[in-house]
């Protein structure tokens, strides 16, 4: 019996949370996680998005911090990753992740890449989107307010995972990954399922004039994408912009799932870089082709 099975489930009112969203929260064991109903029902992929609950970290990173680039110890991060991936029967030491640089580059991973980014100092590429056609190779990414975009193909075995903050969103990282998959593997956007993780909501995401102007120039200057307030400050909706970009490049509405949970509004459940003024942990998201 694993440690995960021995520890009691954490008490969360999942009914309340799950009522409003398609990205459901599960807390069968000590490690609660969220899953897109759409991706889960396809039966082809394993995936999940963590909360901050069930880990061993303390202080600002309490408790399931999964990223090394925080105030946490590497030992805690590794233990937390182990607990999370144990839930899905994957070996955390064989997962792959990249150094996220808020860019729009992507990289393809195969069986020779098992373990990239799994340990501090291990070989790691700099990119914000990961793609694989390899079975049982979990792609992982980290976020605290930024959005993770899960993209899977129903036509050919393929999964991708992208990380989008404002820079990635402005750079259209979602459509870039979709285009790459179409050009490289011949999978059309209508044969892709996409899910967007919890991320910071519009109410919590006020941006400066420099960022607002960039988005306005790209055509995202009105509701629901941007909200200009009486004092001329702007709030940005990363979820709405990413969804619009994905629809525009051919992803069907029925094939796009999202979480309406805000990482900043839900302090008990999530880390938030903005709310916690940078002193915080990171959630992990992963996607893998089932063996
Ligand atoms: Zn919020």
Coordinates of C-alpha atoms and ligand atoms in Angstrom, one line a residue:
X1 CA 0.0 0.0 0.0
X2 CA 1.5 3.4 -1.0
X3 CA 1.8 6.4 1.4
X4 CA -0.9 8.1 -0.7
X5 CA -3.4 5.3 0.1
X6 CA -2.6 5.4 3.8
X7 CA -3.1 9.1 4.3
X8 CA -6.7 10.2 4.8
X9 CA -8.5 12.2 2.1
X10 CA -8.5 15.9 2.7
X11 CA -11.9 17.4 3.4
X12 CA -13.0 19.7 0.6
X13 CA -16.6 20.5 -0.4
X14 CA -16.1 19.2 -3.9
X15 CA -19.8 19.3 -4.6
X16 CA -19.8 23.1 -4.2
X17 CA -16.7 23.4 -6.5
X18 CA -17.7 20.9 -9.1
X19 CA -21.2 22.3 -9.5
X20 CA -20.0 25.2 -11.5
X21 CA -17.2 23.8 -13.5
X22 CA -16.2 21.1 -16.1
X23 CA -12.8 20.7 -14.6
X24 CA -13.7 18.5 -11.7
X25 CA -11.9 18.3 -8.3
X26 CA -11.3 14.8 -7.0
X27 CA -10.2 14.1 -3.5
X28 CA -10.4 10.3 -3.2
X29 CA -7.1 10.2 -1.3
X30 CA -4.7 12.6 0.4
X31 CA -3.7 14.3 -2.9
X32 CA -6.7 16.2 -4.4
X33 CA -6.4 17.0 -8.1
X34 CA -8.5 18.4 -10.9
X35 CA -9.3 16.8 -14.2
X36 CA -11.0 18.0 -17.3
X37 CA -14.2 16.0 -17.8
X38 CA -13.7 16.2 -21.6
X39 CA -10.2 14.7 -21.5
X40 CA -11.0 12.1 -18.9
X41 CA -14.0 10.9 -20.9
X42 CA -12.0 10.4 -24.0
X43 CA -10.2 7.5 -22.2
X44 CA -7.0 8.0 -24.2
X45 CA -5.0 10.1 -21.9
X46 CA -4.0 10.5 -18.3
X47 CA -3.8 14.0 -17.0
X48 CA -4.3 16.1 -13.9
X49 CA -3.8 19.5 -12.2
X50 CA -2.7 19.7 -8.6
X51 CA -3.9 21.9 -5.8
X52 CA -1.7 23.1 -3.0
X53 CA -3.0 20.5 -0.6
X54 CA -1.5 17.2 0.6
X55 CA 2.2 18.0 0.4
X56 CA 5.1 18.2 2.9
X57 CA 6.2 21.8 2.3
X58 CA 5.7 24.5 5.0
X59 CA 5.6 28.3 5.2
X60 CA 4.7 30.2 2.0
X61 CA 5.0 27.1 -0.2
X62 CA 2.7 24.9 2.0
X63 CA 2.1 22.3 1.1
X64 CA 2.2 20.6 -2.3
X65 CA 4.8 22.8 -4.0
X66 CA 6.1 21.1 -7.1
X67 CA 8.6 23.5 -8.5
X68 CA 12.3 23.9 -7.7
X69 CA 12.5 27.6 -8.6
X70 CA 10.8 28.6 -5.3
X71 CA 11.8 29.2 -1.7
X72 CA 11.3 25.5 -1.0
X73 CA 13.9 22.7 -0.6
X74 CA 14.5 20.3 -3.5
X75 CA 13.8 17.4 -1.1
X76 CA 10.3 18.7 -0.4
X77 CA 9.6 19.3 -4.1
X78 CA 10.7 15.8 -5.0
X79 CA 8.5 14.3 -2.2
X80 CA 5.5 16.3 -3.4
X81 CA 6.0 15.3 -7.0
X82 CA 6.2 11.7 -5.9
X83 CA 3.0 11.9 -3.9
X84 CA 1.2 13.6 -6.9
X85 CA 2.4 11.1 -9.5
X86 CA 1.7 8.2 -7.3
X87 CA -2.0 9.1 -7.6
X88 CA -1.7 8.3 -11.3
X89 CA 0.7 5.4 -11.1
X90 CA 3.5 7.3 -12.8
X91 CA 7.1 7.4 -11.6
X92 CA 7.9 11.1 -11.0
X93 CA 11.6 10.3 -11.8
X94 CA 10.6 9.6 -15.4
X95 CA 8.5 12.7 -16.1
X96 CA 9.7 15.4 -18.4
X97 CA 9.5 19.2 -18.0
X98 CA 11.2 22.2 -19.3
X99 CA 12.6 25.5 -17.9
X100 CA 9.6 27.8 -18.5
X101 CA 10.7 31.1 -19.8
X102 CA 7.4 32.8 -20.7
X103 CA 8.1 32.3 -24.4
X104 CA 6.3 30.5 -27.2
X105 CA 8.9 27.8 -28.2
X106 CA 8.0 24.2 -28.1
X107 CA 10.0 20.9 -27.9
X108 CA 9.2 17.4 -28.8
X109 CA 10.0 14.6 -26.3
X110 CA 10.5 10.9 -26.7
X111 CA 11.6 7.9 -24.7
X112 CA 15.2 9.2 -24.7
X113 CA 14.0 12.2 -22.6
X114 CA 12.6 10.3 -19.6
X115 CA 13.6 12.3 -16.5
X116 CA 14.5 15.6 -18.1
X117 CA 13.7 18.2 -15.5
X118 CA 12.7 15.6 -12.9
X119 CA 15.7 16.5 -10.7
X120 CA 17.4 19.8 -9.8
X121 CA 20.2 20.3 -12.3
X122 CA 19.1 17.6 -14.7
X123 CA 19.2 18.3 -18.4
X124 CA 16.4 20.6 -19.2
X125 CA 15.3 22.5 -22.3
X126 CA 14.0 26.1 -22.2
X127 CA 10.5 26.2 -23.7
X128 CA 6.9 26.7 -22.7
X129 CA 5.2 23.9 -24.7
X130 CA 5.9 20.2 -24.7
X131 CA 4.7 17.6 -27.2
X132 CA 5.0 13.9 -27.4
X133 CA 3.7 10.9 -29.3
X134 CA 5.4 8.5 -26.8
X135 CA 3.2 6.4 -24.6
X136 CA 3.6 6.6 -20.8
X137 CA 5.8 9.7 -21.0
X138 CA 4.2 12.3 -18.7
X139 CA 4.7 15.9 -19.8
X140 CA 4.7 18.2 -16.8
X141 CA 4.5 22.0 -16.4
X142 CA 4.2 24.3 -13.4
X143 CA 2.0 27.3 -12.7
X144 CA 0.7 29.8 -10.1
X145 CA -1.7 32.1 -11.9
X146 CA -0.5 31.2 -15.4
X147 CA -2.7 28.9 -17.4
X148 CA -1.8 25.4 -18.5
X149 CA -3.2 24.3 -21.9
X150 CA -3.7 20.6 -22.5
X151 CA -3.9 19.6 -26.1
X152 CA -4.6 16.1 -27.2
X153 CA -5.3 14.4 -30.5
X154 CA -8.1 12.0 -31.1
X155 CA -6.8 11.1 -34.6
X156 CA -3.3 10.0 -33.7
X157 CA -1.7 9.3 -30.3
X158 CA -0.3 12.6 -29.3
X159 CA -0.4 15.0 -26.3
X160 CA 0.9 18.5 -25.7
X161 CA 1.1 20.7 -22.7
X162 CA 1.7 24.5 -22.8
X163 CA 2.2 27.2 -20.2
X164 CA 0.7 30.6 -20.9
X165 CA 1.0 33.7 -18.8
X166 CA 0.4 37.1 -20.4
X167 CA 3.5 36.8 -22.6
X168 CA 2.6 33.3 -23.9
X169 CA -1.0 34.4 -24.4
X170 CA 0.1 37.5 -26.3
X171 CA 2.4 35.3 -28.4
X172 CA -0.5 32.9 -29.1
X173 CA 1.3 29.8 -27.7
X174 CA -2.0 27.8 -28.0
X175 CA -2.4 28.3 -31.8
X176 CA 1.3 27.8 -32.3
X177 CA 1.1 24.4 -30.7
X178 CA -2.0 23.5 -32.7
X179 CA -0.3 24.7 -36.0
X180 CA 2.8 22.6 -35.1
X181 CA 0.7 19.5 -34.5
X182 CA -1.2 20.0 -37.8
X183 CA 2.0 20.7 -39.9
X184 CA 4.1 18.0 -38.2
X185 CA 1.7 15.2 -37.7
X186 CA -1.2 16.0 -40.0
X187 CA -3.8 16.2 -37.2
X188 CA -6.5 18.8 -37.9
X189 CA -7.7 21.2 -35.1
X190 CA -11.2 19.6 -35.3
X191 CA -9.6 16.4 -34.1
X192 CA -8.0 17.9 -31.0
X193 CA -9.4 18.2 -27.5
X194 CA -8.2 21.1 -25.5
X195 CA -8.5 21.9 -21.7
X196 CA -7.5 25.0 -19.8
X197 CA -6.4 24.7 -16.2
X198 CA -7.4 27.0 -13.3
X199 CA -5.7 30.4 -13.7
X200 CA -6.0 33.9 -12.4
X201 CA -9.4 35.5 -13.1
X202 CA -10.1 38.9 -14.7
X203 CA -11.1 40.5 -11.4
X204 CA -7.8 39.6 -9.9
X205 CA -5.6 40.4 -12.9
X206 CA -5.0 44.1 -13.2
X207 CA -2.2 45.0 -15.6
X208 CA -0.1 48.1 -16.2
X209 CA -0.6 50.3 -19.2
X210 CA 2.3 48.8 -21.1
X211 CA 0.8 45.3 -21.0
X212 CA -2.7 46.6 -21.6
X213 CA -1.5 48.5 -24.7
X214 CA 0.1 45.4 -26.1
X215 CA -3.1 43.4 -25.8
X216 CA -5.2 46.3 -27.2
X217 CA -2.9 46.4 -30.2
X218 CA -3.6 42.7 -30.8
X219 CA -7.4 43.4 -30.7
X220 CA -8.2 42.2 -27.2
X221 CA -9.2 45.6 -25.9
X222 CA -12.8 44.9 -24.9
X223 CA -14.9 42.6 -22.8
X224 CA -14.7 39.7 -22.1
X225 CA -11.0 39.9 -22.9
X226 CA -10.1 43.2 -21.2
X227 CA -12.0 45.4 -18.8
X228 CA -11.1 49.1 -18.7
X229 CA -12.0 50.7 -15.4
X230 CA -13.0 54.2 -14.5
X231 CA -9.4 55.2 -13.6
X232 CA -8.2 53.8 -16.9
X233 CA -6.5 50.8 -15.4
X234 CA -7.2 47.5 -17.2
X235 CA -8.0 44.0 -16.2
X236 CA -7.1 41.1 -18.4
X237 CA -8.9 37.7 -18.9
X238 CA -6.3 35.1 -19.9
X239 CA -8.9 32.4 -20.1
X240 CA -11.2 34.2 -22.5
X241 CA -8.3 35.3 -24.7
X242 CA -6.9 31.8 -24.9
X243 CA -10.3 30.3 -25.6
X244 CA -10.9 32.8 -28.4
X245 CA -7.5 32.1 -30.0
X246 CA -8.1 28.4 -29.9
X247 CA -11.6 28.7 -31.4
X248 CA -10.2 31.0 -34.1
X249 CA -7.6 28.4 -35.1
X250 CA -10.2 25.7 -35.5
X251 CA -10.8 24.0 -32.2
X252 CA -14.5 23.2 -31.9
X253 CA -16.4 24.6 -29.0
X254 CA -17.5 21.2 -27.8
X255 CA -13.9 20.1 -27.8
X256 CA -12.7 22.9 -25.5
X257 CA -12.9 22.5 -21.8
X258 CA -11.9 24.9 -19.1
X259 CA -11.8 25.5 -15.4
X260 CA -13.5 28.6 -14.1
X261 CA -11.6 28.4 -10.8
X262 CA -9.3 31.4 -10.1
X263 CA -6.0 30.6 -8.5
X264 CA -5.9 34.0 -6.7
X265 CA -9.5 33.9 -5.4
X266 CA -9.1 30.4 -4.0
X267 CA -6.3 30.7 -1.4
X268 CA -7.1 27.4 0.3
X269 CA -6.8 25.5 -3.0
X270 CA -4.1 27.2 -5.0
X271 CA -0.9 29.1 -5.0
X272 CA -1.0 32.5 -6.6
X273 CA 2.1 34.4 -7.6
X274 CA 0.2 37.7 -7.8
X275 CA -1.8 37.4 -4.6
X276 CA 1.3 36.0 -2.6
X277 CA 3.6 38.7 -4.1
X278 CA 5.9 36.1 -5.6
X279 CA 6.5 34.2 -2.3
X280 CA 4.6 31.1 -3.1
X281 CA 4.7 27.6 -4.6
X282 CA 3.6 26.1 -7.9
X283 CA 0.9 23.7 -8.9
X284 CA 1.8 21.0 -11.4
X285 CA -0.1 19.8 -14.5
X286 CA 0.7 16.7 -16.4
X287 CA -0.6 14.9 -19.5
X288 CA 0.4 11.5 -20.8
X289 CA -0.7 9.0 -23.5
X290 CA -2.0 5.9 -21.8
X291 CA 0.1 2.9 -22.4
Ligands
LIG1 ZN1 -9.8 35.8 -8.9

